[in-house]
Short mmCIF file of C-alpha atoms in Angstrom, two decimals:
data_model
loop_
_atom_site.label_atom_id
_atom_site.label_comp_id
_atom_site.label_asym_id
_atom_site.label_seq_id
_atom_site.Cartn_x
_atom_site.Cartn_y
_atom_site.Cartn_z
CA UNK A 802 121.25 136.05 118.98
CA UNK A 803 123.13 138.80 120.33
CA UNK A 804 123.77 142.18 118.95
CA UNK A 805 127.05 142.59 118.46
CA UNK A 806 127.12 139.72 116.30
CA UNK A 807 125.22 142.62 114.07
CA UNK A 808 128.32 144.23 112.65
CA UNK A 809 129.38 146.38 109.75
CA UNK A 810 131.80 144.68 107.23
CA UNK A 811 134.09 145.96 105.42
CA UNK A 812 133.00 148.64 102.50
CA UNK A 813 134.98 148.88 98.80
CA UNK A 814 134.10 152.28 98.57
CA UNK A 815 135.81 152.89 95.44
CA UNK A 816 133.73 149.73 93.33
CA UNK A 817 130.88 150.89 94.91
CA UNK A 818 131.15 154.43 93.44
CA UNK A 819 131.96 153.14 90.35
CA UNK A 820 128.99 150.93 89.90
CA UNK A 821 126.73 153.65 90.94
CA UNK A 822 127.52 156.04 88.13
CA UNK A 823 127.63 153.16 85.78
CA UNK A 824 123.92 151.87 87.15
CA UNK A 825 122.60 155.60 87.07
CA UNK A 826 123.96 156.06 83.56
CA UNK A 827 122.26 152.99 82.47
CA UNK A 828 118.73 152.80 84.52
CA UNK A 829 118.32 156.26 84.87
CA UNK A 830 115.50 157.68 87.62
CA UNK A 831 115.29 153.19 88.27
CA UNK A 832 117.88 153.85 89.79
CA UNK A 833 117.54 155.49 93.44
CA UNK A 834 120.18 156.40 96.00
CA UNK A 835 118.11 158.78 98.15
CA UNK A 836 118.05 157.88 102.08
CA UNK A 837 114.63 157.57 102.32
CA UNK A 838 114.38 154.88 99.81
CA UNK A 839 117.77 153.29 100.47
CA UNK A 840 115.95 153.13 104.61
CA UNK A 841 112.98 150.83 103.17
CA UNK A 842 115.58 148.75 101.58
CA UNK A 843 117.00 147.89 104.59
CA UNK A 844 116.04 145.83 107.59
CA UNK A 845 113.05 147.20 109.85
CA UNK A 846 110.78 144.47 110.52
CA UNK A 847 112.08 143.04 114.00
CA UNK A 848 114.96 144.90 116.08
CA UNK A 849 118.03 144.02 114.00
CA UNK A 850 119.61 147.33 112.88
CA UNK A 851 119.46 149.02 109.65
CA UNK A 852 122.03 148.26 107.70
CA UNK A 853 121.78 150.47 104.48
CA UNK A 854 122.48 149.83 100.92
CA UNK A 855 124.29 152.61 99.23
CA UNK A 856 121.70 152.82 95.78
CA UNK A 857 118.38 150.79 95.34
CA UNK A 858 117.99 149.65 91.32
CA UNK A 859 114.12 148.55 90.00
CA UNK A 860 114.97 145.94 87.32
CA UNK A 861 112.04 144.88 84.94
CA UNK A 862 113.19 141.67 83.22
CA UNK A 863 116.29 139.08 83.27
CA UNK A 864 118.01 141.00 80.75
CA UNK A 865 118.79 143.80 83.28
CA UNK A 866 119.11 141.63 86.14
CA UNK A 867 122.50 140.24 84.07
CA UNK A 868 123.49 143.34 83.62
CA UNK A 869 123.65 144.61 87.06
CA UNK A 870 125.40 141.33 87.89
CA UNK A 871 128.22 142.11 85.37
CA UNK A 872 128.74 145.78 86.77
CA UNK A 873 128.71 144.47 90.22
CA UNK A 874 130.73 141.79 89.71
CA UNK A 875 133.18 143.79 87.54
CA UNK A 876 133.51 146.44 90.64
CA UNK A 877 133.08 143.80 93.10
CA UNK A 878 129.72 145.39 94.64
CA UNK A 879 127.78 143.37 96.94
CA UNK A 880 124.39 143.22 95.44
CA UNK A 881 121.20 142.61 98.02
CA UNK A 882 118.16 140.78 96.04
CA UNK A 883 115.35 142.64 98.12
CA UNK A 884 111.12 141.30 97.49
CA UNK A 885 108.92 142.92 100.08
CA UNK A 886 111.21 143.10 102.98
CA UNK A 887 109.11 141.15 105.13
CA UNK A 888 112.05 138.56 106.69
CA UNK A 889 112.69 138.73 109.78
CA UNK A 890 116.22 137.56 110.14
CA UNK A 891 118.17 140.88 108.71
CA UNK A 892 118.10 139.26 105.36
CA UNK A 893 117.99 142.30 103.10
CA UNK A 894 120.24 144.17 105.11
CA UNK A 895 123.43 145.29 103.70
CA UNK A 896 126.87 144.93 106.31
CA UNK A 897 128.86 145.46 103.58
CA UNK A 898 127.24 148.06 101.62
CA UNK A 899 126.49 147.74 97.92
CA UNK A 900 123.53 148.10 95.81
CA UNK A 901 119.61 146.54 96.39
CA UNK A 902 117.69 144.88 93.67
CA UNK A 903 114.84 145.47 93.99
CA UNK A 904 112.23 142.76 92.41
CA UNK A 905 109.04 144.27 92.64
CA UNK A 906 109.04 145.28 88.57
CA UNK A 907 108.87 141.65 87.69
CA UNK A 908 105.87 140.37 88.49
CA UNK A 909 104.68 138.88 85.47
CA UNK A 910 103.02 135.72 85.82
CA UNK A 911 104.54 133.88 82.95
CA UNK A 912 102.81 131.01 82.46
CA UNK A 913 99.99 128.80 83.91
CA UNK A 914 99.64 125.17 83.19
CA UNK A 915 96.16 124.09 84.63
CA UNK A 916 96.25 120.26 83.30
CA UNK A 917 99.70 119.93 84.95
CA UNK A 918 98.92 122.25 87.65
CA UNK A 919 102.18 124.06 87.58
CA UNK A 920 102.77 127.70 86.68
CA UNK A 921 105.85 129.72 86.36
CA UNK A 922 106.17 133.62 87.51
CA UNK A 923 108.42 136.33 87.60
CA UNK A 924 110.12 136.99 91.48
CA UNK A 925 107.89 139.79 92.35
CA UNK A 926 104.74 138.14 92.34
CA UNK A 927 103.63 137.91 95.21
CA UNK A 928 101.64 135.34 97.19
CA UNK A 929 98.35 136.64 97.04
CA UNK A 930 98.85 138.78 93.46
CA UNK A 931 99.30 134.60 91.94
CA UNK A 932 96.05 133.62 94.15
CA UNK A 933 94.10 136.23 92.81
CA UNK A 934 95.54 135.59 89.02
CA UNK A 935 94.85 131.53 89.66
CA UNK A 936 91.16 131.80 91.18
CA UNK A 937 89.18 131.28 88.01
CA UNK A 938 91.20 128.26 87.05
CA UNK A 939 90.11 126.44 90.62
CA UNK A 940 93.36 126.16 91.46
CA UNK A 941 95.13 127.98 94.09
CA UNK A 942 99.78 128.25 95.57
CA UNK A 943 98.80 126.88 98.84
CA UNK A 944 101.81 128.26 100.78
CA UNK A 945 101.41 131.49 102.88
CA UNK A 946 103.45 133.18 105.38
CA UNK A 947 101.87 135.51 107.11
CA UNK A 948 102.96 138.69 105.46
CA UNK A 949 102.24 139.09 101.50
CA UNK A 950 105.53 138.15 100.24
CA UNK A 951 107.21 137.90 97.24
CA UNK A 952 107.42 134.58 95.53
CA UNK A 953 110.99 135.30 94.82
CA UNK A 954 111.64 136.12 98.79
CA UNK A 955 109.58 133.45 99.87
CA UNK A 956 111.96 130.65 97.67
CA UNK A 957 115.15 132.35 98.89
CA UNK A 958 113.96 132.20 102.42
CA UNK A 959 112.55 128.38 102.04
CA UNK A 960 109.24 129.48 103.68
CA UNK A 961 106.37 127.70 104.56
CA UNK A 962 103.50 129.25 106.81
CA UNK A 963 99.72 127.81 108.00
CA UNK A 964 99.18 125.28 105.26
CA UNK A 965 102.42 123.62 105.54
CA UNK A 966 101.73 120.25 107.36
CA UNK A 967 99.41 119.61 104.30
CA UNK A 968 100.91 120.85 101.22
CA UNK A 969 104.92 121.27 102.22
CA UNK A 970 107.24 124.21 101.88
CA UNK A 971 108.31 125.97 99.35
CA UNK A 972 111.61 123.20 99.32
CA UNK A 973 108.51 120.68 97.98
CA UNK A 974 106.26 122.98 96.06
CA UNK A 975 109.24 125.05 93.99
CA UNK A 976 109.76 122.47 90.45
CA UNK A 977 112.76 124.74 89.00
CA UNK A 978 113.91 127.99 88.66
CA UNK A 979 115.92 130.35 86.94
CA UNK A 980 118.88 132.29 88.41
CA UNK A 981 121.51 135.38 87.20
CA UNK A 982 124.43 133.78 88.95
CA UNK A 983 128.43 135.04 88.30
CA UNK A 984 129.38 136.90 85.76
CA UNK A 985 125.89 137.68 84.80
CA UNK A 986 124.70 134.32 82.96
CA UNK A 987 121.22 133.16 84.06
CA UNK A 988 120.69 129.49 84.31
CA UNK A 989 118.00 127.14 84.52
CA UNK A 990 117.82 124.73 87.45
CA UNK A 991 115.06 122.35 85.84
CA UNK A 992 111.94 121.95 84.26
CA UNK A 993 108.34 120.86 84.39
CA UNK A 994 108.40 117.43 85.04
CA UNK A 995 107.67 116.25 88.53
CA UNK A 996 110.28 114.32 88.97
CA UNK A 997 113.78 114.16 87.46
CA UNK A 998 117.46 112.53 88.36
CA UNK A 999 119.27 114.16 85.98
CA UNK A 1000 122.27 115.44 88.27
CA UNK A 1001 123.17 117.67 90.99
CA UNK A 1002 119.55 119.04 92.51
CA UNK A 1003 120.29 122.76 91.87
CA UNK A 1004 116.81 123.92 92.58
CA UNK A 1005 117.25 123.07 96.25
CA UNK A 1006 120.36 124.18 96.18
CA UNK A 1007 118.75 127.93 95.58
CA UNK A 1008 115.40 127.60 97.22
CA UNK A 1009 117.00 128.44 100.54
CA UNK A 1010 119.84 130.02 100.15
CA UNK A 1011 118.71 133.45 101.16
CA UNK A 1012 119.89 135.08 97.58
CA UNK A 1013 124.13 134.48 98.28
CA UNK A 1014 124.04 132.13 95.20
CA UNK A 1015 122.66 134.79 92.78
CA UNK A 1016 119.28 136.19 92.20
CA UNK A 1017 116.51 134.44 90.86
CA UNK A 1018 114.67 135.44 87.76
CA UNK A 1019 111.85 133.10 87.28
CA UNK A 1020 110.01 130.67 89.72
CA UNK A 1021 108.45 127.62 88.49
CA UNK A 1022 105.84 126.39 91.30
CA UNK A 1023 103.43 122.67 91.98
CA UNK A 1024 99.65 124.07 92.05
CA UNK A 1025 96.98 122.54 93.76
CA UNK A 1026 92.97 122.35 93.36
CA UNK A 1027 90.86 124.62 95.31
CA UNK A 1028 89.55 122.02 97.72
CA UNK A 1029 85.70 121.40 97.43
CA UNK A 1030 84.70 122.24 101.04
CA UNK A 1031 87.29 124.07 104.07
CA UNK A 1032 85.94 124.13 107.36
CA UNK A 1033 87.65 125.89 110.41
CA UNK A 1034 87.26 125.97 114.33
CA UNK A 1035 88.63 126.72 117.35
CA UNK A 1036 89.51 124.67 120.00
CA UNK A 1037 90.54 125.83 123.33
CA UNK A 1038 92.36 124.09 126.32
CA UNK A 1039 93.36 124.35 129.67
CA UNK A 1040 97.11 124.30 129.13
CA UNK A 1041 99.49 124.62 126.49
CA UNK A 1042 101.26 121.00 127.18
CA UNK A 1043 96.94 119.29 126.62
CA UNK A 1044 96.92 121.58 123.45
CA UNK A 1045 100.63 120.79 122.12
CA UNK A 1046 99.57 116.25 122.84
CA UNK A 1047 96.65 116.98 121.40
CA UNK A 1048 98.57 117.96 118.15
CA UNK A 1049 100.66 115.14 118.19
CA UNK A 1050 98.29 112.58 118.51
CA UNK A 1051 96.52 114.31 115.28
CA UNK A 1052 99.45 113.84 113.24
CA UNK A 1053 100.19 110.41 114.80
CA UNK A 1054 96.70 109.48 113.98
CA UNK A 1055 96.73 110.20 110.13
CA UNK A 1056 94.15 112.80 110.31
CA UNK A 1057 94.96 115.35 107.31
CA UNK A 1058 94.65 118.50 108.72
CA UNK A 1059 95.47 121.46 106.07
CA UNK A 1060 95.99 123.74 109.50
CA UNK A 1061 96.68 123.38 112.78
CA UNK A 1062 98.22 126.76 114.77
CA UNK A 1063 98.46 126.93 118.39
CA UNK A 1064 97.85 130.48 120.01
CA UNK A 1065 99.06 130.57 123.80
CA UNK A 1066 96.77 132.38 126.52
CA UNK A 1067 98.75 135.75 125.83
CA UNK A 1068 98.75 135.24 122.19
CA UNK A 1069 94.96 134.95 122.41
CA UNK A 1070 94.74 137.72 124.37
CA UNK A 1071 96.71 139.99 121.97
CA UNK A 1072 94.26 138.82 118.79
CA UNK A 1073 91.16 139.62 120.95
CA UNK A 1074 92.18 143.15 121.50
CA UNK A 1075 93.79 143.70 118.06
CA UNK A 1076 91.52 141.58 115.77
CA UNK A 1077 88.20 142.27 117.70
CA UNK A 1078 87.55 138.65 118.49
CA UNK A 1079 85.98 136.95 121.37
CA UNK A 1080 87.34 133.77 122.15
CA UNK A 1081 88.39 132.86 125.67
CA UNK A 1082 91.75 133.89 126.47
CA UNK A 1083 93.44 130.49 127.10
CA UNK A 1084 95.98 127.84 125.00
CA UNK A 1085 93.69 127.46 121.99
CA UNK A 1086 94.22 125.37 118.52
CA UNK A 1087 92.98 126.85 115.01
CA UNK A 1088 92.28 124.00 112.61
CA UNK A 1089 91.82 123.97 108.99
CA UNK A 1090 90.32 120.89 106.95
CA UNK A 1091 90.44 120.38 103.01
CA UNK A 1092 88.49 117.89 101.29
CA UNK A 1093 84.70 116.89 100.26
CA UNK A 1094 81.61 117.42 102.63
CA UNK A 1095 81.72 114.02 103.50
CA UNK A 1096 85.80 113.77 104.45
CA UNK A 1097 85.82 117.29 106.19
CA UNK A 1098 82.98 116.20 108.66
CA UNK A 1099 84.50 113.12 109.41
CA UNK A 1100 88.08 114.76 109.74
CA UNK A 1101 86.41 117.23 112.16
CA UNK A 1102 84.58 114.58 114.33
CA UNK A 1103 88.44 112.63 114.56
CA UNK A 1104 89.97 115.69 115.79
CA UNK A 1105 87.00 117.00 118.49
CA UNK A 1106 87.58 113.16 119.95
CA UNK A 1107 91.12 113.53 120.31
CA UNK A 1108 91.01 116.87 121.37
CA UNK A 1109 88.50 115.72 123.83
CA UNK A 1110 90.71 113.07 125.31
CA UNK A 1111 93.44 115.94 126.24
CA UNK A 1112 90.48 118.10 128.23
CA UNK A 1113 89.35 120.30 125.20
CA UNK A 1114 86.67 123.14 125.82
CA UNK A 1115 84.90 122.19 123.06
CA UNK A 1116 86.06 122.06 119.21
CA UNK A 1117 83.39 124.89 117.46
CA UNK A 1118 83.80 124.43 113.64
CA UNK A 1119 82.46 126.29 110.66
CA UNK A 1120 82.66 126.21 107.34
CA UNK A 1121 81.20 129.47 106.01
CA UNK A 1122 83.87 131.71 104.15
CA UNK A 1123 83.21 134.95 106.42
CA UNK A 1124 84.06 133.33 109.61
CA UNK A 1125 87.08 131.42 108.48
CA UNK A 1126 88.90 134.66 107.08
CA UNK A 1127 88.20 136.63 110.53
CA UNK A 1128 89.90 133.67 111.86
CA UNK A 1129 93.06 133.77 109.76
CA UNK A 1130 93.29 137.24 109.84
CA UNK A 1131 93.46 137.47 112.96
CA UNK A 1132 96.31 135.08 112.98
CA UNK A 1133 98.71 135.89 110.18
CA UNK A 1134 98.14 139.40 112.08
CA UNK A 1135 100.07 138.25 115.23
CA UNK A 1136 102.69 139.73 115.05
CA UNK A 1137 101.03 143.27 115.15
CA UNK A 1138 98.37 141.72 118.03
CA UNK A 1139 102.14 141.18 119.77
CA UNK A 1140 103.20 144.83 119.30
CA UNK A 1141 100.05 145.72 120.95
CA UNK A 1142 100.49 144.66 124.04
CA UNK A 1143 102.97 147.13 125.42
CA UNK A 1144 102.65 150.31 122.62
CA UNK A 1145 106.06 151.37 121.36
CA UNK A 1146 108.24 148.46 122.09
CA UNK A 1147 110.39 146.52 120.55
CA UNK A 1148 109.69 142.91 119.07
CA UNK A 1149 112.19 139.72 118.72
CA UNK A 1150 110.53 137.56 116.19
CA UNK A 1151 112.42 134.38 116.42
CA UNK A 1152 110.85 130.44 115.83
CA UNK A 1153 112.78 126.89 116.45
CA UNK A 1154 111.16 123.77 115.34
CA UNK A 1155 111.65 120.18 116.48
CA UNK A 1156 110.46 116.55 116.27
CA UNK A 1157 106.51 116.34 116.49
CA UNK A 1158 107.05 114.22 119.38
CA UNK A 1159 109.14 116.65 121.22
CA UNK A 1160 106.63 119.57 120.33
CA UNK A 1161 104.71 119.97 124.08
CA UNK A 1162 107.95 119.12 125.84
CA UNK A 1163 109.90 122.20 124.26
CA UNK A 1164 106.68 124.66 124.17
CA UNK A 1165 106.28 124.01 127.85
CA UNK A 1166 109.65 124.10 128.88
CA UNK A 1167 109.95 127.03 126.44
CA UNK A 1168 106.48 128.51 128.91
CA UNK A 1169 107.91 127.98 131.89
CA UNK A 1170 111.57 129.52 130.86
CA UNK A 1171 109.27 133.05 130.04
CA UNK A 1172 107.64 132.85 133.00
CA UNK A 1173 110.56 132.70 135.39
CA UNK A 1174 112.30 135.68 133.56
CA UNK A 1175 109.05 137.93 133.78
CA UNK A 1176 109.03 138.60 129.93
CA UNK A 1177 106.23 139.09 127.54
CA UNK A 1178 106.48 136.51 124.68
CA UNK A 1179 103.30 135.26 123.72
CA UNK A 1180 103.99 131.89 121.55
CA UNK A 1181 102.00 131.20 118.29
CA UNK A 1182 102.86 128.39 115.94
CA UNK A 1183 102.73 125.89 113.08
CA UNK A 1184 102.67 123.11 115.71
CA UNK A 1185 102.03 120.43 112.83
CA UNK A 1186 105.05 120.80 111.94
CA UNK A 1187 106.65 121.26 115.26
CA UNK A 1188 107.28 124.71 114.12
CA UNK A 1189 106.19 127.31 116.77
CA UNK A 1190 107.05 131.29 117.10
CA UNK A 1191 107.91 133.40 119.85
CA UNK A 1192 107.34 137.46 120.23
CA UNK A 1193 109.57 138.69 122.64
CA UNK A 1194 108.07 142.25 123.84
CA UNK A 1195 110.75 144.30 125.36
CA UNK A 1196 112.60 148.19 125.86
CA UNK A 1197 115.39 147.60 123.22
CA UNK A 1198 116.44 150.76 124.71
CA UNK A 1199 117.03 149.12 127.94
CA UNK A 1200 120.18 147.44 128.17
CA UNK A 1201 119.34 144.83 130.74
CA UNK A 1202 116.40 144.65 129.19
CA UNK A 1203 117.94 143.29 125.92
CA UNK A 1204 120.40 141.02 127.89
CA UNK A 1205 117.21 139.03 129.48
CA UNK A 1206 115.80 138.45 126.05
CA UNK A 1207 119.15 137.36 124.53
CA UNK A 1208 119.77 135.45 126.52
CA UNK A 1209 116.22 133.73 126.79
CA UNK A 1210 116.79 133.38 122.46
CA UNK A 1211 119.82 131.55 123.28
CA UNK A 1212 118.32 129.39 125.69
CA UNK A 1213 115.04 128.57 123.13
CA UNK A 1214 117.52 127.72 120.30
CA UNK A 1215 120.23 125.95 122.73
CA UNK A 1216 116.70 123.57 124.24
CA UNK A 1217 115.35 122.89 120.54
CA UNK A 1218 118.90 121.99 119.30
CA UNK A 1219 118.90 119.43 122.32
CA UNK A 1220 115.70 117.69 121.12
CA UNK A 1221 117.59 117.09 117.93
CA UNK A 1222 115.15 120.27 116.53
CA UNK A 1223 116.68 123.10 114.49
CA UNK A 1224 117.10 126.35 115.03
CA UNK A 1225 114.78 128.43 112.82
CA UNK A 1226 111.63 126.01 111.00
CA UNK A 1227 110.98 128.65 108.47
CA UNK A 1228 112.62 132.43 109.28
CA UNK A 1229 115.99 131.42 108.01
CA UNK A 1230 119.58 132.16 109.01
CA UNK A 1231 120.01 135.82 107.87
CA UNK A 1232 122.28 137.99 110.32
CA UNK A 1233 119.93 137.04 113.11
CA UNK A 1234 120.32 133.08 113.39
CA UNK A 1235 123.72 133.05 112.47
CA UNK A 1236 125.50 132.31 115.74
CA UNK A 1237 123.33 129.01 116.23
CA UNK A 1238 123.78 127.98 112.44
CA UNK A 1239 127.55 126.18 113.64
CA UNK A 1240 125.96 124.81 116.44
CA UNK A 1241 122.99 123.15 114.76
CA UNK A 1242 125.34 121.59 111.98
CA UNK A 1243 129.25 121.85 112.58
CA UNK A 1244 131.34 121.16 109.84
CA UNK A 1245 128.28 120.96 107.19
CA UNK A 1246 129.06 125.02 107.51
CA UNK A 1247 132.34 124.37 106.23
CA UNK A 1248 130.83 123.02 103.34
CA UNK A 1249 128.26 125.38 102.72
CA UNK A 1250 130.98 128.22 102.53
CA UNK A 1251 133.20 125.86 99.90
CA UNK A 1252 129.97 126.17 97.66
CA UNK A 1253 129.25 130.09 98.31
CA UNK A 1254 133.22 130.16 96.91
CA UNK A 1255 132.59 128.48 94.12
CA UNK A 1256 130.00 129.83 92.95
CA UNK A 1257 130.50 133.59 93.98
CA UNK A 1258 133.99 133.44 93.89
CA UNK A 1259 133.86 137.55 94.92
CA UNK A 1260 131.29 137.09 97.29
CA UNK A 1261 128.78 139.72 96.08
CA UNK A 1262 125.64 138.17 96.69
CA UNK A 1263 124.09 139.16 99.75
CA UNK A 1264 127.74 138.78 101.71
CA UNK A 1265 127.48 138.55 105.48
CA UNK A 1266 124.32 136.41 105.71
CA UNK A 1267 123.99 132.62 106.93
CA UNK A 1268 127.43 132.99 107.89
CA UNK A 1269 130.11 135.61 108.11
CA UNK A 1270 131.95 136.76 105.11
CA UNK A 1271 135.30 135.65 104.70
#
């Protein structure tokens, strides 16, 4: 990733007044084009600039979703579906200006079927708003990155998190949805059933595409059962190549871990200072099994033997609610355990993910690539899936400072791409990842811009993300 591939587009100034006097005649004070809420609609979370949207509109149902859709699309606005702005790729920024829309208002959970174990909700649910609306029906949405996103932001992005190498992403647990696409007509991608062949697969199609398709009104999602019994533990190692085998010879094996998240020594570091823990500061593994008594004991004793056979410290496991939620805290909080270590700089948030098989061969090449730059990038990751994360701490006001870490993003992406890997697991394309996107799939690009044309023949949803407008 490089800066200047950051760039403003170019604005229709003219449309874009136009559709804010007709959107303030028709929402009213819903309807916001102050800077200081126009700056939270933009992009802040890692050190892509702001880009900002010229009005911010608070829809509360479909209805008024399809009708900002027909004033945009009769002005040719760009419109920027925005859920908690917690992406990290510049998603919700806007290069072209136009007008946010801004979810949050529907957050109805519409329905829950229990004996199907499905439910369908409104796009600003979010994550742990559905959790807390599901827990008396024992069943829980298992997917969960690490910030409380929306539902809605969380299918556009195709995200997955900590539980993914046991329940899937949101590409597996997402059974339809509903979408305001041209012209303002909403559509519906599926239904309930679990499985279906009737035609194109449009649900995919959406789940993914980072809201340049249209915006989603309704999110129809696979449940699962609160498990019985969920132990944790932490496992330590010596280095980050016995922790990374030690992962793939638990997948290899079978063994049905619901979690398995490798913290490097830094990383470990950073979450004893910021979370108050007191684990020793080396490569470590934090492992999460689902099941009955009898299956999550025998799961556990599986993985201490392997973990064992790659020089583990000793696997300490626990299943008492208290001490698993320090745990997990303490690591969806990461990224802020990252910031820590050097107050007042900058953060590059970026992740790659490649074959299990390839996983300690990239992390340690990935190690040793840090370490002969001299840069501060403590590595935490979804390693079950081959998925890992790195935090780049730098001076973004430092020129050559912002060069080094460049040009160390280039070199992670270029080295997973190489090991027939991809460059972003879960983060998306966004602004951010868009330079690697042609390298990771060539012409397929090509393709994916023929079906941005045909469906948003204007291009006003979210222009200038996953690739370049046209």
């Amino acid at each position: 990733m490089a800066l200047k591939a950051i760039k403003q587009g170019a604005r229709n100034d003219s449309g874009i007044a136009a559709a804010k006097t007709l959107l303030g005649a028709r929402f009213g004070e819903r309807f916001q084009t102050g800077e200081a809420v126009r700056a939270q609609h933009a992009h802040t979370t890692t050190y892509i600039p702001a880009q900002l949207p010229d009005g911010v509109v608070f829809p509360e149902n479909a209805a008024e979703v399809s009708e900002i859709v027909k004033i945009a699309s009769s002005h040719r606005v760009p419109l920027i579906a925005f859920g908690t702005g917690s992406s990290l790729e510049g998603h919700v920024n806007a290069p072209h200006g136009g007008i946010s829309v801004d979810m949050s208002r529907m957050n109805r959970v519409v329905e829950v079927n229990p004996e199907d174990l499905d439910c369908t909700v409104e796009p600003g649910v979010t994550r742990e708003e559905l959790n807390t609306h599901l827990r008396d029906t024992g069943l829980f949405f298992p997917i969960d990155p690490g910030a409380n996103a929306s539902i809605g932001g969380m299918a556009s992005t195709r995200a997955s998190g900590t539980n993914a190498v046991r329940y899937g992403t949101m590409r597996e647990n997402v059974l339809a949805v509903t979408a305001v696409v041209a012209g303002g007509r909403e559509i519906r991608t599926g239904h309930r059933a679990r499985k279906s062949s009737a035609g194109y697969d449009l649900t995919r199609l959406f789940v993914g595409a980072e809201g340049t398709l249209g915006i989603i009104t309704s999110i129809t999602l696979r449940l699962n059962g609160i498990p019985e019994v969920i132990s944790g533990g932490v496992c330590p190692f010596r280095t980050v190549a016995d922790a990374c085998n030690a992962v793939i010879l638990t997948i290899q094996s079978g063994i049905p871990v619901a979690r398995i998240e490798l913290l490097d020594a830094l990383q470990m570091k950073a979450c004893n200072a910021y979370s108050g823990l007191i684990y020793e500061e080396t490569p470590t593994l934090f492992v999460e099994f689902h099941g009955s008594a009898e299956s999550v004991a025998l799961q556990s004793r599986h993985f201490a033997e392997i973990a064992s056979e790659f020089g583990s410290k000793g696997f300490v496991w626990t299943t008492k609610p208290e001490e698993r939620a320090r745990l997990w805290k303490a690591r969806h909080n990461a990224y802020w355990a990252q910031k820590s270590l050097k107050p007042g700089a900058a953060i590059l948030a970026t992740d790659v993910c490649v074959p299990i098989s390839r996983l300690a061969d990239c992390v340690a090449a990935t190690h040793e690539d840090i370490a002969a730059n001299a840069l501060i990038a403590p590595i935490v990751g979804h390693v079950g899936d081959g998925n890992f994360h790195v935090g780049v701490v730098f001076d973004d006001k430092d020129a050559g400072d912002v060069e080094r870490v460049e040009a160390f993003i280039e070199r992670l992406n270029s080295r997973a791409l190489a090991m027939d890997g991809t460059c972003t697991g879960e983060h998306g394309i966004g602004q951010g990842k868009m330079p690697f996107l042609k390298a990771e799939l060539g012409g397929a690009v090509d393709l994916m811009r023929q079906i941005k044309h045909s469906l948003d023949p204007d291009d006003i949803f979210n222009p200038g993300k996953i690739f370049a407008r046209a």
